[in-house]
mmCIF file of C-alpha atoms and ligand atoms in Angstrom:
data_model
loop_
_atom_site.group_PDB
_atom_site.id
_atom_site.type_symbol
_atom_site.label_atom_id
_atom_site.label_comp_id
_atom_site.label_asym_id
_atom_site.label_seq_id
_atom_site.Cartn_x
_atom_site.Cartn_y
_atom_site.Cartn_z
ATOM 1 C CA MET A 221 -75.036 -33.842 17.336
ATOM 2 C CA THR A 222 -71.821 -33.704 19.175
ATOM 3 C CA ASP A 223 -71.303 -32.524 22.693
ATOM 4 C CA ILE A 224 -69.823 -29.057 22.188
ATOM 5 C CA PRO A 225 -68.570 -28.452 25.740
ATOM 6 C CA SER A 226 -66.691 -31.752 25.979
ATOM 7 C CA GLN A 227 -65.323 -31.347 22.443
ATOM 8 C CA THR A 228 -64.132 -27.893 23.441
ATOM 9 C CA GLU A 229 -62.407 -29.199 26.557
ATOM 10 C CA SER A 230 -60.548 -31.884 24.642
ATOM 11 C CA ALA A 231 -59.573 -29.364 21.918
ATOM 12 C CA LEU A 232 -58.218 -26.990 24.565
ATOM 13 C CA ALA A 233 -56.286 -29.862 26.123
ATOM 14 C CA ALA A 234 -54.846 -30.834 22.727
ATOM 15 C CA ILE A 235 -53.857 -27.218 22.072
ATOM 16 C CA ALA A 236 -52.153 -27.003 25.461
ATOM 17 C CA ALA A 237 -50.292 -30.232 24.749
ATOM 18 C CA ALA A 238 -49.131 -29.220 21.234
ATOM 19 C CA ASP A 239 -45.353 -29.216 21.353
ATOM 20 C CA SER A 240 -44.694 -27.740 17.920
ATOM 21 C CA LEU A 241 -46.138 -25.202 15.508
ATOM 22 C CA ASP A 242 -46.979 -28.107 13.169
ATOM 23 C CA ALA A 243 -48.958 -29.935 15.840
ATOM 24 C CA LEU A 244 -50.740 -26.692 16.666
ATOM 25 C CA GLU A 245 -51.602 -26.100 13.014
ATOM 26 C CA ALA A 246 -53.082 -29.615 12.815
ATOM 27 C CA GLU A 247 -55.257 -28.805 15.806
ATOM 28 C CA ARG A 248 -56.335 -25.502 14.215
ATOM 29 C CA LEU A 249 -57.442 -27.320 11.072
ATOM 30 C CA GLU A 250 -59.401 -29.814 13.154
ATOM 31 C CA THR A 251 -61.297 -27.036 14.939
ATOM 32 C CA LEU A 252 -61.390 -23.743 13.001
ATOM 33 C CA GLY A 253 -60.350 -25.104 9.603
ATOM 34 C CA LYS A 254 -62.915 -25.208 6.791
ATOM 35 C CA LYS A 255 -63.812 -28.726 7.754
ATOM 36 C CA GLY A 256 -63.060 -28.329 11.452
ATOM 37 C CA TRP A 257 -65.835 -29.255 13.840
ATOM 38 C CA VAL A 258 -66.315 -25.680 15.106
ATOM 39 C CA SER A 259 -66.770 -24.417 11.551
ATOM 40 C CA LEU A 260 -69.171 -27.222 10.735
ATOM 41 C CA ALA A 261 -71.125 -26.575 13.913
ATOM 42 C CA LEU A 262 -71.357 -22.872 12.990
ATOM 43 C CA LYS A 263 -72.783 -23.869 9.603
ATOM 44 C CA THR A 264 -75.590 -25.873 11.213
ATOM 45 C CA LEU A 265 -76.942 -22.627 12.735
ATOM 46 C CA GLY A 266 -78.182 -21.555 9.273
ATOM 47 C CA GLY A 267 -80.643 -24.449 9.040
ATOM 48 C CA MET A 268 -82.122 -23.935 12.502
ATOM 49 C CA THR A 269 -85.271 -22.200 13.573
ATOM 50 C CA PRO A 270 -84.715 -18.931 15.414
ATOM 51 C CA GLU A 271 -85.509 -20.641 18.709
ATOM 52 C CA GLU A 272 -83.121 -23.528 18.097
ATOM 53 C CA ARG A 273 -80.498 -21.054 16.953
ATOM 54 C CA SER A 274 -80.669 -18.850 20.043
ATOM 55 C CA ALA A 275 -80.398 -21.983 22.165
ATOM 56 C CA ALA A 276 -77.423 -23.496 20.298
ATOM 57 C CA ALA A 277 -75.509 -20.405 19.130
ATOM 58 C CA PRO A 278 -73.980 -19.188 22.411
ATOM 59 C CA ALA A 279 -72.285 -22.542 23.081
ATOM 60 C CA ILE A 280 -70.888 -22.728 19.546
ATOM 61 C CA GLN A 281 -69.783 -19.066 19.523
ATOM 62 C CA SER A 282 -68.133 -19.425 22.872
ATOM 63 C CA ALA A 283 -66.418 -22.671 21.781
ATOM 64 C CA ARG A 284 -65.075 -20.840 18.703
ATOM 65 C CA ALA A 285 -63.832 -17.887 20.769
ATOM 66 C CA ARG A 286 -62.122 -20.062 23.413
ATOM 67 C CA VAL A 287 -60.475 -22.298 20.823
ATOM 68 C CA ALA A 288 -59.324 -19.327 18.717
ATOM 69 C CA GLU A 289 -57.852 -17.560 21.752
ATOM 70 C CA ALA A 290 -56.126 -20.731 22.933
ATOM 71 C CA LEU A 291 -54.664 -21.250 19.447
ATOM 72 C CA ASP A 292 -53.358 -17.642 19.342
ATOM 73 C CA MET A 293 -51.783 -17.800 22.752
ATOM 74 C CA LYS A 294 -50.206 -21.188 22.181
ATOM 75 C CA LYS A 295 -48.843 -19.999 18.817
ATOM 76 C CA ALA A 296 -47.248 -16.959 20.438
ATOM 77 C CA ALA A 297 -45.782 -19.124 23.204
ATOM 78 C CA LEU A 298 -44.340 -21.669 20.744
ATOM 79 C CA GLU A 299 -42.850 -18.901 18.586
ATOM 80 C CA ALA A 300 -41.298 -17.203 21.608
ATOM 81 C CA ALA A 301 -39.838 -20.508 22.746
ATOM 82 C CA ALA A 302 -38.448 -21.190 19.269
ATOM 83 C CA LEU A 303 -36.806 -17.723 19.193
ATOM 84 C CA ALA A 304 -35.359 -18.160 22.674
ATOM 85 C CA GLU A 305 -33.986 -21.539 21.682
ATOM 86 C CA GLN A 306 -32.452 -20.090 18.498
ATOM 87 C CA LEU A 307 -30.895 -17.206 20.410
ATOM 88 C CA ALA A 308 -29.425 -19.621 22.927
ATOM 89 C CA ARG A 309 -28.035 -21.817 20.148
ATOM 90 C CA GLU A 310 -26.614 -19.154 17.809
ATOM 91 C CA THR A 311 -23.917 -17.565 19.925
ATOM 92 C CA ILE A 312 -20.599 -16.064 18.859
ATOM 93 C CA ASP A 313 -17.739 -17.262 20.987
ATOM 94 C CA LEU A 314 -15.427 -14.273 21.153
ATOM 95 C CA THR A 315 -12.884 -16.298 23.089
ATOM 96 C CA LEU A 316 -11.932 -18.294 19.969
ATOM 97 C CA PRO A 317 -8.482 -17.481 18.542
ATOM 98 C CA ALA A 318 -8.536 -15.252 15.421
ATOM 99 C CA PRO A 319 -8.723 -17.327 12.225
ATOM 100 C CA ALA A 320 -5.637 -17.583 10.059
ATOM 101 C CA ALA A 321 -5.991 -14.515 7.812
ATOM 102 C CA PRO A 322 -3.658 -13.082 5.193
ATOM 103 C CA ARG A 323 -1.197 -10.646 6.708
ATOM 104 C CA GLY A 324 0.397 -7.609 5.074
ATOM 105 C CA SER A 325 4.101 -7.277 4.434
ATOM 106 C CA VAL A 326 6.527 -4.424 4.000
ATOM 107 C CA HIS A 327 7.254 -3.791 0.298
ATOM 108 C CA PRO A 328 10.910 -4.278 -0.674
ATOM 109 C CA VAL A 329 11.051 -0.625 -1.815
ATOM 110 C CA SER A 330 9.954 0.545 1.636
ATOM 111 C CA GLN A 331 12.379 -1.860 3.256
ATOM 112 C CA VAL A 332 15.272 -0.617 1.102
ATOM 113 C CA MET A 333 14.340 3.001 1.885
ATOM 114 C CA ASP A 334 14.560 2.134 5.594
ATOM 115 C CA GLU A 335 17.896 0.436 4.996
ATOM 116 C CA LEU A 336 19.171 3.540 3.164
ATOM 117 C CA ALA A 337 18.040 5.838 5.971
ATOM 118 C CA GLU A 338 19.687 3.589 8.551
ATOM 119 C CA ILE A 339 23.034 3.392 6.766
ATOM 120 C CA PHE A 340 23.216 7.078 5.842
ATOM 121 C CA ALA A 341 22.085 8.149 9.321
ATOM 122 C CA GLU A 342 25.227 6.467 10.617
ATOM 123 C CA LEU A 343 27.221 8.686 8.226
ATOM 124 C CA GLY A 344 25.479 11.808 9.532
ATOM 125 C CA PHE A 345 22.845 12.233 6.794
ATOM 126 C CA ALA A 346 19.313 13.393 7.534
ATOM 127 C CA VAL A 347 16.314 12.399 5.384
ATOM 128 C CA ALA A 348 14.783 15.237 3.334
ATOM 129 C CA THR A 349 11.633 15.211 1.235
ATOM 130 C CA GLY A 350 10.055 17.323 -1.487
ATOM 131 C CA PRO A 351 6.814 17.345 -3.465
ATOM 132 C CA GLU A 352 6.164 14.837 -6.250
ATOM 133 C CA ILE A 353 4.146 17.508 -8.058
ATOM 134 C CA GLU A 354 6.937 19.987 -8.758
ATOM 135 C CA ASP A 355 7.385 23.123 -10.790
ATOM 136 C CA ASP A 356 9.818 23.379 -13.674
ATOM 137 C CA TRP A 357 12.020 25.847 -11.803
ATOM 138 C CA HIS A 358 12.947 23.325 -9.071
ATOM 139 C CA ASN A 359 12.961 20.307 -11.389
ATOM 140 C CA PHE A 360 14.945 21.912 -14.225
ATOM 141 C CA THR A 361 15.867 25.601 -14.178
ATOM 142 C CA ALA A 362 17.574 25.709 -10.766
ATOM 143 C CA LEU A 363 19.395 22.510 -11.739
ATOM 144 C CA ASN A 364 20.985 24.441 -14.604
ATOM 145 C CA MET A 365 18.536 23.299 -17.262
ATOM 146 C CA ASP A 366 16.904 26.407 -18.633
ATOM 147 C CA GLU A 367 13.902 26.178 -20.916
ATOM 148 C CA THR A 368 15.973 25.599 -24.033
ATOM 149 C CA HIS A 369 18.299 23.016 -22.492
ATOM 150 C CA PRO A 370 18.256 19.770 -24.524
ATOM 151 C CA ALA A 371 18.393 17.677 -21.317
ATOM 152 C CA ARG A 372 14.816 18.755 -20.563
ATOM 153 C CA ALA A 373 13.608 16.912 -23.646
ATOM 154 C CA MET A 374 15.444 13.759 -22.547
ATOM 155 C CA HIS A 375 13.458 13.467 -19.327
ATOM 156 C CA ASP A 376 10.140 12.304 -20.874
ATOM 157 C CA THR A 377 8.347 14.597 -18.482
ATOM 158 C CA PHE A 378 4.684 14.322 -17.474
ATOM 159 C CA TYR A 379 3.484 17.940 -17.608
ATOM 160 C CA PHE A 380 0.260 19.306 -16.205
ATOM 161 C CA GLY A 381 -1.806 21.549 -18.474
ATOM 162 C CA HIS A 382 -0.042 24.678 -19.666
ATOM 163 C CA ASN A 383 -2.370 26.894 -17.688
ATOM 164 C CA GLN A 384 -1.700 24.993 -14.456
ATOM 165 C CA ARG A 385 0.979 27.150 -12.928
ATOM 166 C CA ASN A 386 1.960 27.932 -9.366
ATOM 167 C CA ALA A 387 1.969 31.423 -7.826
ATOM 168 C CA ALA A 388 5.460 32.101 -9.213
ATOM 169 C CA GLY A 389 4.262 31.246 -12.735
ATOM 170 C CA GLY A 390 6.055 27.889 -12.737
ATOM 171 C CA GLN A 391 4.839 25.135 -15.043
ATOM 172 C CA MET A 392 3.697 22.172 -12.912
ATOM 173 C CA LEU A 393 4.931 18.660 -13.638
ATOM 174 C CA LEU A 394 5.579 15.291 -11.991
ATOM 175 C CA ARG A 395 9.188 15.436 -10.830
ATOM 176 C CA THR A 396 11.440 13.445 -13.142
ATOM 177 C CA HIS A 397 14.139 12.920 -10.513
ATOM 178 C CA THR A 398 14.783 13.552 -6.815
ATOM 179 C CA SER A 399 17.329 16.296 -7.635
ATOM 180 C CA PRO A 400 14.830 19.158 -7.017
ATOM 181 C CA VAL A 401 15.010 18.156 -3.344
ATOM 182 C CA GLN A 402 18.670 19.312 -3.450
ATOM 183 C CA ILE A 403 17.474 22.784 -4.369
ATOM 184 C CA ARG A 404 14.744 22.818 -1.727
ATOM 185 C CA ALA A 405 17.128 21.585 0.974
ATOM 186 C CA MET A 406 19.782 24.212 0.145
ATOM 187 C CA ILE A 407 17.226 27.030 0.089
ATOM 188 C CA ASP A 408 15.525 25.862 3.303
ATOM 189 C CA GLN A 409 18.576 24.878 5.352
ATOM 190 C CA GLY A 410 21.516 26.756 3.893
ATOM 191 C CA ALA A 411 24.951 25.151 4.340
ATOM 192 C CA PRO A 412 26.508 22.912 5.548
ATOM 193 C CA ILE A 413 24.193 20.098 4.491
ATOM 194 C CA ARG A 414 24.163 16.310 4.542
ATOM 195 C CA ILE A 415 20.921 14.762 3.304
ATOM 196 C CA ILE A 416 19.459 11.871 1.418
ATOM 197 C CA ALA A 417 16.095 12.252 -0.301
ATOM 198 C CA PRO A 418 14.360 8.981 -1.206
ATOM 199 C CA GLY A 419 11.101 9.123 -3.129
ATOM 200 C CA ARG A 420 8.943 8.537 -6.176
ATOM 201 C CA VAL A 421 9.813 9.994 -9.564
ATOM 202 C CA TYR A 422 7.953 9.866 -12.883
ATOM 203 C CA ARG A 423 8.897 9.523 -16.521
ATOM 204 C CA SER A 424 6.828 8.581 -19.527
ATOM 205 C CA ASP A 425 8.592 5.288 -20.123
ATOM 206 C CA SER A 426 7.526 1.636 -19.802
ATOM 207 C CA ASP A 427 9.141 -1.766 -20.435
ATOM 208 C CA ALA A 428 10.639 -4.643 -18.354
ATOM 209 C CA THR A 429 13.201 -2.330 -16.763
ATOM 210 C CA HIS A 430 11.296 0.992 -16.847
ATOM 211 C CA THR A 431 7.994 1.935 -15.218
ATOM 212 C CA PRO A 432 6.319 5.362 -15.465
ATOM 213 C CA MET A 433 6.774 5.689 -11.704
ATOM 214 C CA PHE A 434 9.945 4.529 -10.016
ATOM 215 C CA HIS A 435 12.089 5.381 -7.000
ATOM 216 C CA GLN A 436 15.321 7.275 -6.605
ATOM 217 C CA VAL A 437 17.430 8.337 -3.694
ATOM 218 C CA GLU A 438 19.256 11.624 -3.931
ATOM 219 C CA GLY A 439 22.325 12.347 -1.827
ATOM 220 C CA LEU A 440 23.688 15.820 -1.194
ATOM 221 C CA VAL A 441 26.679 16.988 0.826
ATOM 222 C CA ILE A 442 27.574 20.678 0.972
ATOM 223 C CA ASP A 443 30.461 21.804 3.138
ATOM 224 C CA LYS A 444 33.944 23.302 2.871
ATOM 225 C CA GLY A 445 36.741 21.520 1.040
ATOM 226 C CA ILE A 446 34.522 18.706 -0.313
ATOM 227 C CA HIS A 447 35.953 16.814 -3.301
ATOM 228 C CA LEU A 448 35.301 13.739 -5.479
ATOM 229 C CA GLY A 449 37.230 11.524 -3.054
ATOM 230 C CA HIS A 450 34.566 12.152 -0.427
ATOM 231 C CA LEU A 451 31.900 11.150 -2.935
ATOM 232 C CA LYS A 452 33.633 7.901 -3.839
ATOM 233 C CA TRP A 453 34.257 6.974 -0.200
ATOM 234 C CA THR A 454 30.669 7.734 0.753
ATOM 235 C CA LEU A 455 29.188 5.608 -2.034
ATOM 236 C CA GLU A 456 31.650 2.779 -1.387
ATOM 237 C CA THR A 457 30.902 2.797 2.334
ATOM 238 C CA PHE A 458 27.188 2.825 1.618
ATOM 239 C CA PHE A 459 27.302 -0.078 -0.845
ATOM 240 C CA LYS A 460 29.473 -2.193 1.479
ATOM 241 C CA ALA A 461 26.907 -1.773 4.249
ATOM 242 C CA PHE A 462 23.934 -2.180 1.907
ATOM 243 C CA PHE A 463 25.102 -5.366 0.181
ATOM 244 C CA GLU A 464 26.767 -6.578 3.373
ATOM 245 C CA ARG A 465 30.065 -7.434 1.712
ATOM 246 C CA GLU A 466 33.539 -5.903 1.736
ATOM 247 C CA ASP A 467 34.538 -6.643 -1.872
ATOM 248 C CA ILE A 468 32.500 -3.826 -3.437
ATOM 249 C CA VAL A 469 34.477 -2.088 -6.182
ATOM 250 C CA LEU A 470 33.189 1.127 -7.730
ATOM 251 C CA ARG A 471 34.281 2.687 -10.986
ATOM 252 C CA LEU A 472 33.650 6.368 -11.612
ATOM 253 C CA ARG A 473 33.214 7.064 -15.328
ATOM 254 C CA PRO A 474 33.282 10.625 -16.728
ATOM 255 C CA SER A 475 29.806 11.703 -17.764
ATOM 256 C CA TYR A 476 27.619 14.754 -18.079
ATOM 257 C CA PHE A 477 24.779 16.154 -16.003
ATOM 258 C CA PRO A 478 23.853 19.838 -16.221
ATOM 259 C CA PHE A 479 23.752 20.124 -12.418
ATOM 260 C CA THR A 480 27.150 18.592 -11.619
ATOM 261 C CA GLU A 481 30.641 19.533 -12.796
ATOM 262 C CA PRO A 482 32.567 17.342 -13.119
ATOM 263 C CA SER A 483 29.997 14.574 -13.506
ATOM 264 C CA VAL A 484 30.627 10.879 -13.093
ATOM 265 C CA GLU A 485 28.566 7.798 -13.653
ATOM 266 C CA VAL A 486 28.979 5.157 -10.951
ATOM 267 C CA ASP A 487 29.516 1.546 -11.986
ATOM 268 C CA VAL A 488 29.771 -1.431 -9.632
ATOM 269 C CA GLY A 489 31.619 -4.691 -10.345
ATOM 270 C CA TYR A 490 29.473 -7.838 -10.436
ATOM 271 C CA SER A 491 29.445 -11.438 -11.613
ATOM 272 C CA ASN A 492 26.756 -13.805 -12.828
ATOM 273 C CA GLU A 493 25.913 -16.593 -10.429
ATOM 274 C CA GLY A 494 23.205 -19.027 -11.449
ATOM 275 C CA GLY A 495 21.681 -16.571 -13.909
ATOM 276 C CA ARG A 496 21.568 -13.876 -11.248
ATOM 277 C CA ARG A 497 23.677 -10.745 -11.021
ATOM 278 C CA VAL A 498 25.666 -10.729 -7.793
ATOM 279 C CA VAL A 499 27.372 -7.495 -6.799
ATOM 280 C CA GLY A 500 31.014 -7.769 -5.759
ATOM 281 C CA GLY A 501 34.550 -7.943 -7.125
ATOM 282 C CA HIS A 502 36.417 -5.889 -9.717
ATOM 283 C CA GLY A 503 34.461 -5.441 -12.912
ATOM 284 C CA ASP A 504 37.563 -6.146 -15.042
ATOM 285 C CA ALA A 505 38.340 -9.432 -13.246
ATOM 286 C CA PRO A 506 37.594 -12.714 -15.087
ATOM 287 C CA GLY A 507 33.888 -13.545 -15.063
ATOM 288 C CA HIS A 508 33.028 -10.041 -13.925
ATOM 289 C CA ALA A 509 31.602 -6.925 -15.545
ATOM 290 C CA TRP A 510 30.562 -3.380 -14.658
ATOM 291 C CA MET A 511 27.001 -2.270 -14.131
ATOM 292 C CA GLU A 512 25.843 1.326 -13.972
ATOM 293 C CA ILE A 513 24.020 2.095 -10.746
ATOM 294 C CA GLY A 514 23.761 5.874 -10.600
ATOM 295 C CA GLY A 515 24.824 9.358 -11.555
ATOM 296 C CA SER A 516 26.803 11.785 -9.462
ATOM 297 C CA GLY A 517 29.294 14.605 -9.438
ATOM 298 C CA MET A 518 30.371 17.833 -7.797
ATOM 299 C CA VAL A 519 27.444 20.233 -7.477
ATOM 300 C CA ASN A 520 27.668 22.776 -10.312
ATOM 301 C CA ALA A 521 28.565 26.301 -9.103
ATOM 302 C CA ARG A 522 25.536 27.651 -10.977
ATOM 303 C CA VAL A 523 23.245 25.323 -8.997
ATOM 304 C CA LEU A 524 24.746 26.591 -5.726
ATOM 305 C CA GLU A 525 24.068 30.156 -6.905
ATOM 306 C CA PHE A 526 20.478 29.333 -7.875
ATOM 307 C CA ALA A 527 20.002 27.951 -4.345
ATOM 308 C CA GLY A 528 21.525 31.064 -2.764
ATOM 309 C CA LEU A 529 24.909 29.668 -1.719
ATOM 310 C CA ASP A 530 28.273 31.279 -2.510
ATOM 311 C CA PRO A 531 30.269 28.765 -4.589
ATOM 312 C CA LYS A 532 33.543 30.360 -3.431
ATOM 313 C CA GLU A 533 32.659 29.387 0.121
ATOM 314 C CA TRP A 534 30.788 26.106 -0.321
ATOM 315 C CA GLN A 535 31.301 23.011 -2.428
ATOM 316 C CA GLY A 536 29.707 19.625 -2.423
ATOM 317 C CA PHE A 537 28.764 16.477 -4.204
ATOM 318 C CA ALA A 538 25.440 14.960 -5.202
ATOM 319 C CA PHE A 539 24.392 11.528 -6.359
ATOM 320 C CA GLY A 540 21.228 9.842 -7.577
ATOM 321 C CA LEU A 541 20.598 6.089 -7.357
ATOM 322 C CA GLY A 542 17.682 3.982 -8.545
ATOM 323 C CA ILE A 543 16.143 2.391 -5.441
ATOM 324 C CA ASP A 544 14.206 -0.255 -7.376
ATOM 325 C CA ARG A 545 17.400 -1.188 -9.194
ATOM 326 C CA ILE A 546 19.453 -1.736 -6.050
ATOM 327 C CA ALA A 547 16.515 -3.565 -4.419
ATOM 328 C CA MET A 548 16.424 -5.962 -7.407
ATOM 329 C CA LEU A 549 20.177 -6.502 -7.152
ATOM 330 C CA LYS A 550 20.036 -7.192 -3.443
ATOM 331 C CA TYR A 551 16.913 -9.348 -3.286
ATOM 332 C CA GLY A 552 17.019 -11.040 -6.690
ATOM 333 C CA MET A 553 13.875 -9.898 -8.509
ATOM 334 C CA ASN A 554 14.232 -9.615 -12.269
ATOM 335 C CA ASP A 555 11.109 -7.802 -13.487
ATOM 336 C CA LEU A 556 10.627 -4.240 -12.307
ATOM 337 C CA ARG A 557 6.946 -4.180 -13.329
ATOM 338 C CA ALA A 558 6.093 -6.810 -10.691
ATOM 339 C CA PHE A 559 7.101 -4.253 -8.043
ATOM 340 C CA PHE A 560 3.960 -2.270 -8.782
ATOM 341 C CA ASP A 561 1.416 -4.998 -9.670
ATOM 342 C CA GLY A 562 0.335 -5.507 -6.058
ATOM 343 C CA ASP A 563 0.166 -9.304 -6.560
ATOM 344 C CA PRO A 564 -0.241 -10.795 -3.047
ATOM 345 C CA ARG A 565 1.906 -13.815 -3.981
ATOM 346 C CA TRP A 566 4.799 -11.566 -5.025
ATOM 347 C CA LEU A 567 4.371 -9.479 -1.881
ATOM 348 C CA ALA A 568 4.245 -12.575 0.335
ATOM 349 C CA HIS A 569 7.444 -13.854 -1.278
ATOM 350 C CA TYR A 570 9.507 -10.665 -1.488
ATOM 351 C CA GLY A 571 7.887 -8.619 1.299
ATOM 352 C CA PHE A 572 9.292 -8.196 4.784
ATOM 353 C CA SER A 573 7.836 -8.661 8.220
ATOM 354 C CA PRO A 574 7.009 -5.320 9.859
ATOM 355 C CA PHE A 575 9.117 -6.576 12.779
ATOM 356 C CA ASP A 576 12.160 -6.812 10.526
ATOM 357 C CA GLN A 577 13.466 -3.309 11.155
ATOM 358 C CA PRO A 578 16.783 -2.694 9.429
ATOM 359 C CA THR A 579 19.535 -1.878 11.912
ATOM 360 C CA LEU A 580 23.253 -1.725 11.351
ATOM 361 C CA SER A 581 23.967 -3.926 14.359
ATOM 362 C CA ALA A 582 21.476 -6.642 13.364
ATOM 363 C CA GLY A 583 22.226 -6.401 9.640
ATOM 364 C CA VAL A 584 20.345 -4.035 7.380
ATOM 365 C CA GLY A 585 19.096 -6.853 5.180
ATOM 366 C CA ALA A 586 18.365 -9.555 7.779
ATOM 367 C CA ARG A 587 15.140 -11.460 7.305
ATOM 368 C CA ALA A 588 13.325 -12.364 10.502
HETATM 369 N N1 LIG B 274 19.127 13.278 -11.331
HETATM 370 C C1 LIG B 274 19.934 12.403 -12.149
HETATM 371 C C2 LIG B 274 19.019 11.454 -12.927
HETATM 372 O O1 LIG B 274 17.889 11.288 -12.552
HETATM 373 C C3 LIG B 274 20.902 11.605 -11.318
HETATM 374 C C4 LIG B 274 21.924 12.468 -10.640
HETATM 375 C C5 LIG B 274 21.704 12.943 -9.355
HETATM 376 C C6 LIG B 274 23.109 12.781 -11.282
HETATM 377 C C7 LIG B 274 22.650 13.736 -8.722
HETATM 378 C C8 LIG B 274 24.046 13.582 -10.647
HETATM 379 C C9 LIG B 274 23.820 14.050 -9.391
HETATM 380 O O2 LIG B 274 19.415 10.877 -13.896
#
């Protein structure tokens, strides 16, 4: 038989010296494992006489208890040390610089809206807004398009359900143009007035140059003695500042809108340079042509009356321009649909730095 006390002492020493959980497990197998000497010693008790057993058992039992306790304690100590080591190793260094991450950009439509606000502010215009979910009175009726007016059908309007009406009984719709903001501004502010109203408008229409949602800017001036000359000067002055060139030539072409009388369509002279339309020059000059960029006219007397102004006292002009259209002309995109795809590559290419605030002194279109 083996000498239990000395075997126990050397097992305890080995357990104390174990420097890893693997070494400790090896020691456990050698002692308490199925074939470990403690287990084998315990088995010998079965074949002993009661006297032999009561003589041998206490030493074996105590050896088992001491070894088991030593194993448990050493295991806990090794695990705690391993955790402490892991915690010390796995640190996050918050002093590292931020990793290169994709950054947002200002959408060309937003940038152009800021440019518009900046240029027109210099001319004394304030920015007005109105709801995109409008009622048919503001979008049509007050703009001299009663329910039977054929122009209503031409707007490809998105209507809400027929029973979705506002308190005044108005049929709700997505505004088809920014012109209802004219009505709201006149009713809210009275005259005189000088506003632009940039915003989203909606028509059921979709191809390379039309999207169901697009952007317009409305302009409205109401005062005394206003005439078409003021309109032409205002648009010309705006386009010169916007395109940052002096050779802008506008052509006013007689047209029809229910809410203006007389009405004119605004064309701008341009030429083709490298497959790209470049604004500038007289549209009738060699290599040049005219491009329509908006509608305008003198505010119809009936519209003034709808908005509560006396047409004998007040006159004015209004215009509507497509923001996406003038953004494409200025910054050279050719597919309108890409404006609204949200493709990060397009945005990275055509977007603007948030630090690139348009100012007249620094150039409304300067890229940082
Ligand atoms: N609202 C018109 C449109 O969307 C444009 C316009 C505005 C025409 C103001 C005249 C005056 O087509």
